[in-house]
Amino acid sequence: MLSNLEQQPADALLALIKLHGDDPRGDKIDLGVGVYRTGQGGTPVFGAIKAAEQALIDTQTSKSYLGPEGDMGFVHGLMPYIFGSEDPTMSGRIEGMQAPGGTGAVRLAVALAKRAGVTRIWMGLPSWPNHAQILGDLGVELKTFTHATKAGLADMDALRVAIGLAEPGDAIMLHGCCHNPTGIDYSPAQWDEIALAVAEAKLLPIIDLAYQGLGHGMEEDAYGLRAVLAAVPEALVAYSCDKNFGMYRDRVGAIYVMAQDGDALNRVLSNGYALARAAWSMPPDHGGATVRIILEDPALTASWLDELGTMRARMRQVRARLAETGRAGSIDLVPLGSQNGLFSVLPLSAEQIQRLRSDHAIYMAGSGRINIAGLTAGNIDKFIADLAAVTD
Ligand code: LMR
């Protein structure tokens, strides 16, 4: 039977990690997979994470099983940041469970939506390629609309049309902040409009919040999610700590359910536990427990938020520098200044992306997505010059 399987291509984004690693050129630039890098080009472990990991080693007395919901101290510790400190459970209508990374959370959210009867999910394109992959694997139909205009703004007209075409009971996948791959987020006013439109159309929002704190701040980056949740009766939220705690390979995430009432919430969660049990049984503990220790300790929390602020400020600086440059060859870099998070998309052809790789050792996704954090004071001039060289 197994030899019936057809060869699959390697995941294009993850394959870039190896391609870049194997390139011997000393001036190579990695703008591929979405990890934060310092001005020196490294991705160090947060100081708060190191301290919390030490505390975990010192205090953990057992590695016995937890339940399918994982570490609920971790799940609850994040809630004031996501849903607001005033009423983080929306009066008992929100509860969560731990998931293996943001990918596990998205997968569980889509599987839950499917169990609840959702057959179609609307999503703006381009999106994180794994979104479509997860939908396809779970057999949910993907309905698409254009996320961004050519001028680098959110395409609200396309979104309005899509919501108008959607049927009650369809779901819509929205990026909470720092849109992957475009960096083009909705403004607060646009979020307010979207929240009302999604509620009126009776769609189930699935909000993927994978970069909270990397855009404008922890509170600011939750605006859209909170606006939507305030308008609709039920929603699913997929959360990732990969980037804002720098926990990438430890796979730290959570899924939150907002239901109409406490009874419905318990029923939805029981389905979440059953789906998790059938998939990964329970999430890996180490990362979630580490984040919990940070969130329980005011000094570690302050240290984490401080480091996150430094990351955000550095990415803003890189964006400002690109925007100041104006043009590089035929590429207008000005819109990148007002985009958010790790990513922006450059309008490059496949041939130009290939030339940047082969002739200039610059690695980026095939979509033209660049990881802003891969640019440093030491390589940004080369990047701009090389970009001009391939597009002039
Ligand atoms: C990315 O888009 O680069 C990250 O979210 C990593 C991933 O899993 O794709």
GROMACS .gro file of C-alpha atoms and ligand atoms in nm:
model
  401
    1MET     CA    1   0.000   0.000   0.000
    2LEU     CA    2   0.264   0.249   0.101
    3SER     CA    3   0.435   0.242  -0.235
    4ASN     CA    4   0.110   0.380  -0.383
    5LEU     CA    5   0.194   0.719  -0.233
    6GLU     CA    6   0.314   0.984  -0.471
    7GLN     CA    7   0.623   1.191  -0.397
    8GLN     CA    8   0.533   1.527  -0.239
    9PRO     CA    9   0.743   1.838  -0.282
   10ALA     CA   10   0.919   1.960   0.032
   11ASP     CA   11   0.741   2.254   0.198
   12ALA     CA   12   0.876   2.550   0.002
   13LEU     CA   13   0.919   2.778   0.302
   14LEU     CA   14   1.083   2.522   0.529
   15ALA     CA   15   1.307   2.406   0.241
   16LEU     CA   16   1.449   2.761   0.229
   17ILE     CA   17   1.600   2.711   0.577
   18LYS     CA   18   1.819   2.431   0.442
   19LEU     CA   19   1.901   2.606   0.113
   20HIS     CA   20   2.020   2.913   0.301
   21GLY     CA   21   2.209   2.700   0.554
   22ASP     CA   22   2.394   2.517   0.276
   23ASP     CA   23   2.496   2.839   0.094
   24PRO     CA   24   2.868   2.902   0.169
   25ARG     CA   25   2.862   3.271   0.068
   26GLY     CA   26   2.961   3.496   0.360
   27ASP     CA   27   2.728   3.782   0.266
   28LYS     CA   28   2.412   3.572   0.231
   29ILE     CA   29   2.088   3.721   0.363
   30ASP     CA   30   1.804   3.509   0.502
   31LEU     CA   31   1.464   3.675   0.450
   32GLY     CA   32   1.281   3.342   0.447
   33VAL     CA   33   1.102   3.171   0.733
   34GLY     CA   34   0.939   3.394   0.993
   35VAL     CA   35   1.177   3.411   1.285
   36TYR     CA   36   1.282   3.733   1.453
   37ARG     CA   37   1.647   3.832   1.428
   38THR     CA   38   1.841   4.088   1.628
   39GLY     CA   39   2.048   4.365   1.470
   40GLN     CA   40   2.337   4.116   1.481
   41GLY     CA   41   2.135   3.858   1.289
   42GLY     CA   42   2.079   3.607   1.572
   43THR     CA   43   1.763   3.460   1.721
   44PRO     CA   44   1.858   3.431   2.090
   45VAL     CA   45   1.636   3.277   2.355
   46PHE     CA   46   1.455   3.553   2.551
   47GLY     CA   47   1.613   3.627   2.889
   48ALA     CA   48   1.273   3.572   3.055
   49ILE     CA   49   1.244   3.232   2.886
   50LYS     CA   50   1.589   3.125   3.008
   51ALA     CA   51   1.500   3.227   3.365
   52ALA     CA   52   1.159   3.056   3.351
   53GLU     CA   53   1.310   2.739   3.205
   54GLN     CA   54   1.558   2.731   3.495
   55ALA     CA   55   1.273   2.778   3.741
   56LEU     CA   56   1.083   2.496   3.567
   57ILE     CA   57   1.381   2.261   3.601
   58ASP     CA   58   1.425   2.356   3.966
   59THR     CA   59   1.060   2.319   4.067
   60GLN     CA   60   0.906   2.053   3.843
   61THR     CA   61   0.852   1.741   4.051
   62SER     CA   62   0.676   1.519   3.796
   63LYS     CA   63   0.634   1.476   3.424
   64SER     CA   64   0.320   1.269   3.467
   65TYR     CA   65   0.041   1.325   3.211
   66LEU     CA   66  -0.181   1.631   3.201
   67GLY     CA   67  -0.517   1.618   3.022
   68PRO     CA   68  -0.584   1.697   2.655
   69GLU     CA   69  -0.633   2.061   2.757
   70GLY     CA   70  -0.267   2.095   2.858
   71ASP     CA   71  -0.143   2.348   3.113
   72MET     CA   72  -0.444   2.559   3.204
   73GLY     CA   73  -0.229   2.805   3.398
   74PHE     CA   74  -0.063   2.886   3.066
   75VAL     CA   75  -0.396   2.901   2.882
   76HIS     CA   76  -0.550   3.134   3.141
   77GLY     CA   77  -0.236   3.344   3.184
   78LEU     CA   78  -0.256   3.460   2.823
   79MET     CA   79  -0.625   3.550   2.832
   80PRO     CA   80  -0.603   3.905   2.974
   81TYR     CA   81  -0.354   3.990   2.698
   82ILE     CA   82  -0.575   3.849   2.426
   83PHE     CA   83  -0.924   3.934   2.543
   84GLY     CA   84  -0.853   4.233   2.771
   85SER     CA   85  -0.791   4.241   3.145
   86GLU     CA   86  -1.137   4.375   3.227
   87ASP     CA   87  -1.335   4.061   3.146
   88PRO     CA   88  -1.100   3.807   2.987
   89THR     CA   89  -1.363   3.531   2.980
   90MET     CA   90  -1.641   3.756   2.844
   91SER     CA   91  -1.850   3.661   3.149
   92GLY     CA   92  -1.778   3.291   3.124
   93ARG     CA   93  -1.821   3.257   2.747
   94ILE     CA   94  -1.452   3.209   2.661
   95GLU     CA   95  -1.229   2.917   2.755
   96GLY     CA   96  -0.923   2.768   2.592
   97MET     CA   97  -0.696   2.470   2.567
   98GLN     CA   98  -0.329   2.436   2.487
   99ALA     CA   99  -0.226   2.329   2.135
  100PRO     CA  100   0.102   2.230   1.973
  101GLY     CA  101   0.197   2.566   1.825
  102GLY     CA  102  -0.017   2.801   1.620
  103THR     CA  103  -0.044   2.534   1.352
  104GLY     CA  104  -0.199   2.290   1.600
  105ALA     CA  105  -0.437   2.563   1.713
  106VAL     CA  106  -0.546   2.649   1.357
  107ARG     CA  107  -0.591   2.281   1.276
  108LEU     CA  108  -0.802   2.221   1.584
  109ALA     CA  109  -1.008   2.533   1.515
  110VAL     CA  110  -1.083   2.422   1.160
  111ALA     CA  111  -1.160   2.067   1.275
  112LEU     CA  112  -1.398   2.203   1.539
  113ALA     CA  113  -1.568   2.428   1.285
  114LYS     CA  114  -1.608   2.131   1.054
  115ARG     CA  115  -1.755   1.918   1.334
  116ALA     CA  116  -2.001   2.198   1.400
  117GLY     CA  117  -2.119   2.184   1.038
  118VAL     CA  118  -1.903   2.446   0.865
  119THR     CA  119  -1.828   2.335   0.509
  120ARG     CA  120  -1.677   2.654   0.364
  121ILE     CA  121  -1.417   2.893   0.497
  122TRP     CA  122  -1.355   3.236   0.343
  123MET     CA  123  -1.002   3.367   0.346
  124GLY     CA  124  -0.819   3.659   0.189
  125LEU     CA  125  -0.527   3.568  -0.037
  126PRO     CA  126  -0.238   3.571  -0.018
  127SER     CA  127  -0.235   3.405   0.321
  128TRP     CA  128   0.001   3.185   0.517
  129PRO     CA  129   0.031   2.883   0.281
  130ASN     CA  130  -0.034   2.640   0.566
  131HIS     CA  131  -0.385   2.782   0.611
  132ALA     CA  132  -0.499   2.644   0.274
  133GLN     CA  133  -0.304   2.324   0.335
  134ILE     CA  134  -0.484   2.261   0.664
  135LEU     CA  135  -0.824   2.333   0.509
  136GLY     CA  136  -0.747   2.098   0.220
  137ASP     CA  137  -0.630   1.823   0.451
  138LEU     CA  138  -0.947   1.851   0.659
  139GLY     CA  139  -1.171   1.860   0.353
  140VAL     CA  140  -1.316   2.206   0.411
  141GLU     CA  141  -1.383   2.415   0.101
  142LEU     CA  142  -1.170   2.729   0.069
  143LYS     CA  143  -1.346   3.038  -0.068
  144THR     CA  144  -1.109   3.322  -0.144
  145PHE     CA  145  -1.102   3.697  -0.186
  146THR     CA  146  -0.819   3.943  -0.246
  147HIS     CA  147  -0.659   4.061   0.076
  148ALA     CA  148  -0.462   4.359  -0.053
  149THR     CA  149  -0.479   4.614  -0.333
  150LYS     CA  150  -0.187   4.682  -0.568
  151ALA     CA  151  -0.126   5.004  -0.375
  152GLY     CA  152  -0.053   4.801  -0.062
  153LEU     CA  153  -0.377   4.866   0.127
  154ALA     CA  154  -0.632   4.622   0.267
  155ASP     CA  155  -0.883   4.545  -0.010
  156MET     CA  156  -1.200   4.629   0.178
  157ASP     CA  157  -1.414   4.615  -0.136
  158ALA     CA  158  -1.313   4.253  -0.200
  159LEU     CA  159  -1.380   4.167   0.162
  160ARG     CA  160  -1.724   4.333   0.151
  161VAL     CA  161  -1.815   4.140  -0.164
  162ALA     CA  162  -1.695   3.812  -0.008
  163ILE     CA  163  -1.896   3.866   0.309
  164GLY     CA  164  -2.197   3.950   0.092
  165LEU     CA  165  -2.159   3.621  -0.098
  166ALA     CA  166  -2.098   3.408   0.211
  167GLU     CA  167  -2.386   3.210   0.354
  168PRO     CA  168  -2.487   3.195   0.719
  169GLY     CA  169  -2.289   2.914   0.877
  170ASP     CA  170  -1.979   2.971   0.664
  171ALA     CA  171  -1.662   3.059   0.852
  172ILE     CA  172  -1.414   3.337   0.779
  173MET     CA  173  -1.043   3.317   0.863
  174LEU     CA  174  -0.896   3.650   0.971
  175HIS     CA  175  -0.540   3.738   1.072
  176GLY     CA  176  -0.557   3.921   1.405
  177CYS     CA  177  -0.249   4.135   1.336
  178CYS     CA  178   0.075   4.145   1.136
  179HIS     CA  179  -0.082   3.979   0.833
  180ASN     CA  180   0.127   3.691   0.698
  181PRO     CA  181   0.256   3.742   0.428
  182THR     CA  182   0.167   4.103   0.340
  183GLY     CA  183   0.204   4.291   0.670
  184ILE     CA  184  -0.113   4.477   0.563
  185ASP     CA  185  -0.350   4.497   0.859
  186TYR     CA  186  -0.698   4.644   0.891
  187SER     CA  187  -0.725   4.980   1.067
  188PRO     CA  188  -0.939   4.999   1.384
  189ALA     CA  189  -1.220   5.159   1.181
  190GLN     CA  190  -1.200   4.881   0.923
  191TRP     CA  191  -1.208   4.619   1.200
  192ASP     CA  192  -1.522   4.783   1.340
  193GLU     CA  193  -1.687   4.754   1.000
  194ILE     CA  194  -1.571   4.393   0.955
  195ALA     CA  195  -1.700   4.297   1.299
  196LEU     CA  196  -2.050   4.424   1.217
  197ALA     CA  197  -2.051   4.273   0.868
  198VAL     CA  198  -1.938   3.929   0.994
  199ALA     CA  199  -2.205   3.940   1.267
  200GLU     CA  200  -2.479   4.044   1.024
  201ALA     CA  201  -2.382   3.775   0.774
  202LYS     CA  202  -2.386   3.516   1.057
  203LEU     CA  203  -2.037   3.390   0.982
  204LEU     CA  204  -1.818   3.204   1.229
  205PRO     CA  205  -1.493   3.400   1.270
  206ILE     CA  206  -1.172   3.201   1.307
  207ILE     CA  207  -0.907   3.451   1.412
  208ASP     CA  208  -0.542   3.354   1.382
  209LEU     CA  209  -0.336   3.565   1.624
  210ALA     CA  210   0.023   3.456   1.572
  211TYR     CA  211   0.217   3.781   1.611
  212GLN     CA  212   0.061   3.970   1.901
  213GLY     CA  213   0.298   4.243   2.017
  214LEU     CA  214   0.504   4.252   1.699
  215GLY     CA  215   0.291   4.518   1.529
  216HIS     CA  216   0.206   4.817   1.749
  217GLY     CA  217   0.186   4.663   2.099
  218MET     CA  218   0.011   4.383   2.288
  219GLU     CA  219  -0.306   4.588   2.343
  220GLU     CA  220  -0.309   4.755   2.001
  221ASP     CA  221  -0.259   4.425   1.820
  222ALA     CA  222  -0.565   4.276   1.992
  223TYR     CA  223  -0.800   4.553   1.873
  224GLY     CA  224  -0.946   4.367   1.576
  225LEU     CA  225  -0.997   4.041   1.760
  226ARG     CA  226  -1.174   4.218   2.046
  227ALA     CA  227  -1.391   4.419   1.806
  228VAL     CA  228  -1.505   4.103   1.628
  229LEU     CA  229  -1.566   3.910   1.950
  230ALA     CA  230  -1.774   4.196   2.087
  231ALA     CA  231  -2.003   4.179   1.782
  232VAL     CA  232  -2.057   3.806   1.727
  233PRO     CA  233  -2.212   3.530   1.939
  234GLU     CA  234  -1.935   3.275   1.884
  235ALA     CA  235  -1.580   3.260   1.754
  236LEU     CA  236  -1.262   3.053   1.750
  237VAL     CA  237  -0.917   3.200   1.816
  238ALA     CA  238  -0.589   3.030   1.729
  239TYR     CA  239  -0.296   3.171   1.928
  240SER     CA  240   0.076   3.123   1.882
  241CYS     CA  241   0.360   3.201   2.122
  242ASP     CA  242   0.621   3.108   1.861
  243LYS     CA  243   0.715   3.465   1.778
  244ASN     CA  244   0.617   3.683   2.073
  245PHE     CA  245   0.794   3.450   2.319
  246GLY     CA  246   1.051   3.328   2.064
  247MET     CA  247   0.949   2.966   2.134
  248TYR     CA  248   0.941   2.853   1.770
  249ARG     CA  249   1.057   2.493   1.792
  250ASP     CA  250   0.896   2.430   2.129
  251ARG     CA  251   0.551   2.454   1.963
  252VAL     CA  252   0.357   2.668   2.208
  253GLY     CA  253   0.003   2.765   2.119
  254ALA     CA  254  -0.356   2.769   2.236
  255ILE     CA  255  -0.704   2.763   2.093
  256TYR     CA  256  -0.982   2.965   2.252
  257VAL     CA  257  -1.354   2.916   2.204
  258MET     CA  258  -1.612   3.190   2.255
  259ALA     CA  259  -1.958   3.033   2.276
  260GLN     CA  260  -2.308   3.169   2.326
  261ASP     CA  261  -2.322   3.054   2.689
  262GLY     CA  262  -2.146   2.834   2.940
  263ASP     CA  263  -2.333   2.516   2.838
  264ALA     CA  264  -2.245   2.555   2.472
  265LEU     CA  265  -1.888   2.638   2.571
  266ASN     CA  266  -1.853   2.311   2.761
  267ARG     CA  267  -1.993   2.113   2.468
  268VAL     CA  268  -1.754   2.278   2.221
  269LEU     CA  269  -1.457   2.220   2.450
  270SER     CA  270  -1.551   1.854   2.496
  271ASN     CA  271  -1.526   1.821   2.118
  272GLY     CA  272  -1.193   2.001   2.126
  273TYR     CA  273  -1.062   1.755   2.386
  274ALA     CA  274  -1.184   1.460   2.178
  275LEU     CA  275  -1.019   1.596   1.863
  276ALA     CA  276  -0.695   1.662   2.050
  277ARG     CA  277  -0.698   1.315   2.205
  278ALA     CA  278  -0.734   1.161   1.860
  279ALA     CA  279  -0.455   1.376   1.714
  280TRP     CA  280  -0.180   1.443   1.972
  281SER     CA  281  -0.348   1.326   2.293
  282MET     CA  282  -0.204   1.619   2.486
  283PRO     CA  283   0.023   1.908   2.388
  284PRO     CA  284   0.396   1.916   2.468
  285ASP     CA  285   0.433   2.070   2.813
  286HIS     CA  286   0.771   2.240   2.831
  287GLY     CA  287   0.698   2.560   2.636
  288GLY     CA  288   0.354   2.619   2.781
  289ALA     CA  289   0.481   2.567   3.135
  290THR     CA  290   0.767   2.809   3.066
  291VAL     CA  291   0.530   3.079   2.942
  292ARG     CA  292   0.305   3.016   3.245
  293ILE     CA  293   0.598   3.077   3.481
  294ILE     CA  294   0.669   3.408   3.306
  295LEU     CA  295   0.308   3.519   3.322
  296GLU     CA  296   0.282   3.431   3.693
  297ASP     CA  297   0.587   3.642   3.780
  298PRO     CA  298   0.561   4.023   3.744
  299ALA     CA  299   0.939   4.071   3.704
  300LEU     CA  300   0.966   3.804   3.433
  301THR     CA  301   0.655   3.944   3.264
  302ALA     CA  302   0.812   4.291   3.259
  303SER     CA  303   1.135   4.147   3.117
  304TRP     CA  304   0.944   3.958   2.844
  305LEU     CA  305   0.739   4.267   2.747
  306ASP     CA  306   1.056   4.474   2.741
  307GLU     CA  307   1.229   4.233   2.504
  308LEU     CA  308   0.918   4.217   2.287
  309GLY     CA  309   0.917   4.598   2.275
  310THR     CA  310   1.279   4.597   2.159
  311MET     CA  311   1.192   4.354   1.878
  312ARG     CA  312   0.899   4.567   1.770
  313ALA     CA  313   1.106   4.886   1.773
  314ARG     CA  314   1.380   4.723   1.564
  315MET     CA  315   1.135   4.609   1.301
  316ARG     CA  316   0.980   4.956   1.291
  317GLN     CA  317   1.331   5.099   1.235
  318VAL     CA  318   1.401   4.862   0.948
  319ARG     CA  319   1.064   4.948   0.795
  320ALA     CA  320   1.130   5.321   0.835
  321ARG     CA  321   1.470   5.283   0.668
  322LEU     CA  322   1.317   5.096   0.372
  323ALA     CA  323   1.038   5.353   0.337
  324GLU     CA  324   1.291   5.640   0.346
  325THR     CA  325   1.476   5.476   0.060
  326GLY     CA  326   1.168   5.528  -0.155
  327ARG     CA  327   1.243   5.314  -0.456
  328ALA     CA  328   1.486   5.030  -0.521
  329GLY     CA  329   1.486   4.983  -0.896
  330SER     CA  330   1.120   4.938  -0.991
  331ILE     CA  331   1.011   4.848  -0.635
  332ASP     CA  332   0.831   5.109  -0.427
  333LEU     CA  333   0.942   5.051  -0.069
  334VAL     CA  334   0.731   5.333   0.081
  335PRO     CA  335   0.428   5.112   0.172
  336LEU     CA  336   0.652   4.886   0.381
  337GLY     CA  337   0.685   5.169   0.635
  338SER     CA  338   0.321   5.144   0.740
  339GLN     CA  339   0.291   4.766   0.722
  340ASN     CA  340   0.324   4.556   1.037
  341GLY     CA  341   0.515   4.266   1.180
  342LEU     CA  342   0.773   4.038   1.031
  343PHE     CA  343   0.655   4.031   0.673
  344SER     CA  344   0.594   4.230   0.358
  345VAL     CA  345   0.554   4.114  -0.001
  346LEU     CA  346   0.763   4.265  -0.280
  347PRO     CA  347   0.614   4.253  -0.631
  348LEU     CA  348   0.893   4.041  -0.780
  349SER     CA  349   0.872   3.783  -1.057
  350ALA     CA  350   0.982   3.424  -0.998
  351GLU     CA  351   1.283   3.495  -1.218
  352GLN     CA  352   1.382   3.802  -1.012
  353ILE     CA  353   1.348   3.603  -0.686
  354GLN     CA  354   1.566   3.331  -0.836
  355ARG     CA  355   1.828   3.585  -0.946
  356LEU     CA  356   1.836   3.740  -0.602
  357ARG     CA  357   1.910   3.393  -0.466
  358SER     CA  358   2.161   3.272  -0.722
  359ASP     CA  359   2.344   3.598  -0.801
  360HIS     CA  360   2.315   3.784  -0.470
  361ALA     CA  361   2.263   3.516  -0.199
  362ILE     CA  362   1.935   3.672  -0.087
  363TYR     CA  363   1.678   3.415   0.022
  364MET     CA  364   1.305   3.491   0.027
  365ALA     CA  365   0.982   3.296  -0.018
  366GLY     CA  366   0.863   3.230  -0.372
  367SER     CA  367   0.572   3.470  -0.313
  368GLY     CA  368   0.815   3.763  -0.282
  369ARG     CA  369   0.759   3.767   0.095
  370ILE     CA  370   1.051   3.906   0.291
  371ASN     CA  371   1.119   3.870   0.661
  372ILE     CA  372   1.186   4.229   0.767
  373ALA     CA  373   1.381   4.106   1.071
  374GLY     CA  374   1.639   3.947   0.842
  375LEU     CA  375   1.760   4.296   0.750
  376THR     CA  376   2.024   4.459   0.970
  377ALA     CA  377   2.244   4.769   0.962
  378GLY     CA  378   2.511   4.539   0.820
  379ASN     CA  379   2.315   4.406   0.522
  380ILE     CA  380   2.034   4.648   0.439
  381ASP     CA  381   2.239   4.857   0.194
  382LYS     CA  382   2.340   4.543   0.005
  383PHE     CA  383   1.977   4.428   0.001
  384ILE     CA  384   1.853   4.759  -0.142
  385ALA     CA  385   2.131   4.769  -0.402
  386ASP     CA  386   2.071   4.407  -0.508
  387LEU     CA  387   1.697   4.462  -0.527
  388ALA     CA  388   1.760   4.759  -0.755
  389ALA     CA  389   2.002   4.552  -0.965
  390VAL     CA  390   1.746   4.279  -1.041
  391THR     CA  391   1.452   4.512  -1.100
  392ASP     CA  392   1.608   4.803  -1.292
  393LMR     C1  393   0.625   3.164   0.858
  393LMR     O1  394   0.524   3.190   0.793
  393LMR     O2  395   0.739   3.185   0.817
  393LMR     C2  396   0.610   3.104   0.994
  393LMR     O3  397   0.478   3.111   1.037
  393LMR     C3  398   0.666   2.968   1.002
  393LMR     C4  399   0.576   2.865   0.946
  393LMR     O4  400   0.544   2.770   1.017
  393LMR     O5  401   0.536   2.876   0.829
   0.00000   0.00000   0.00000
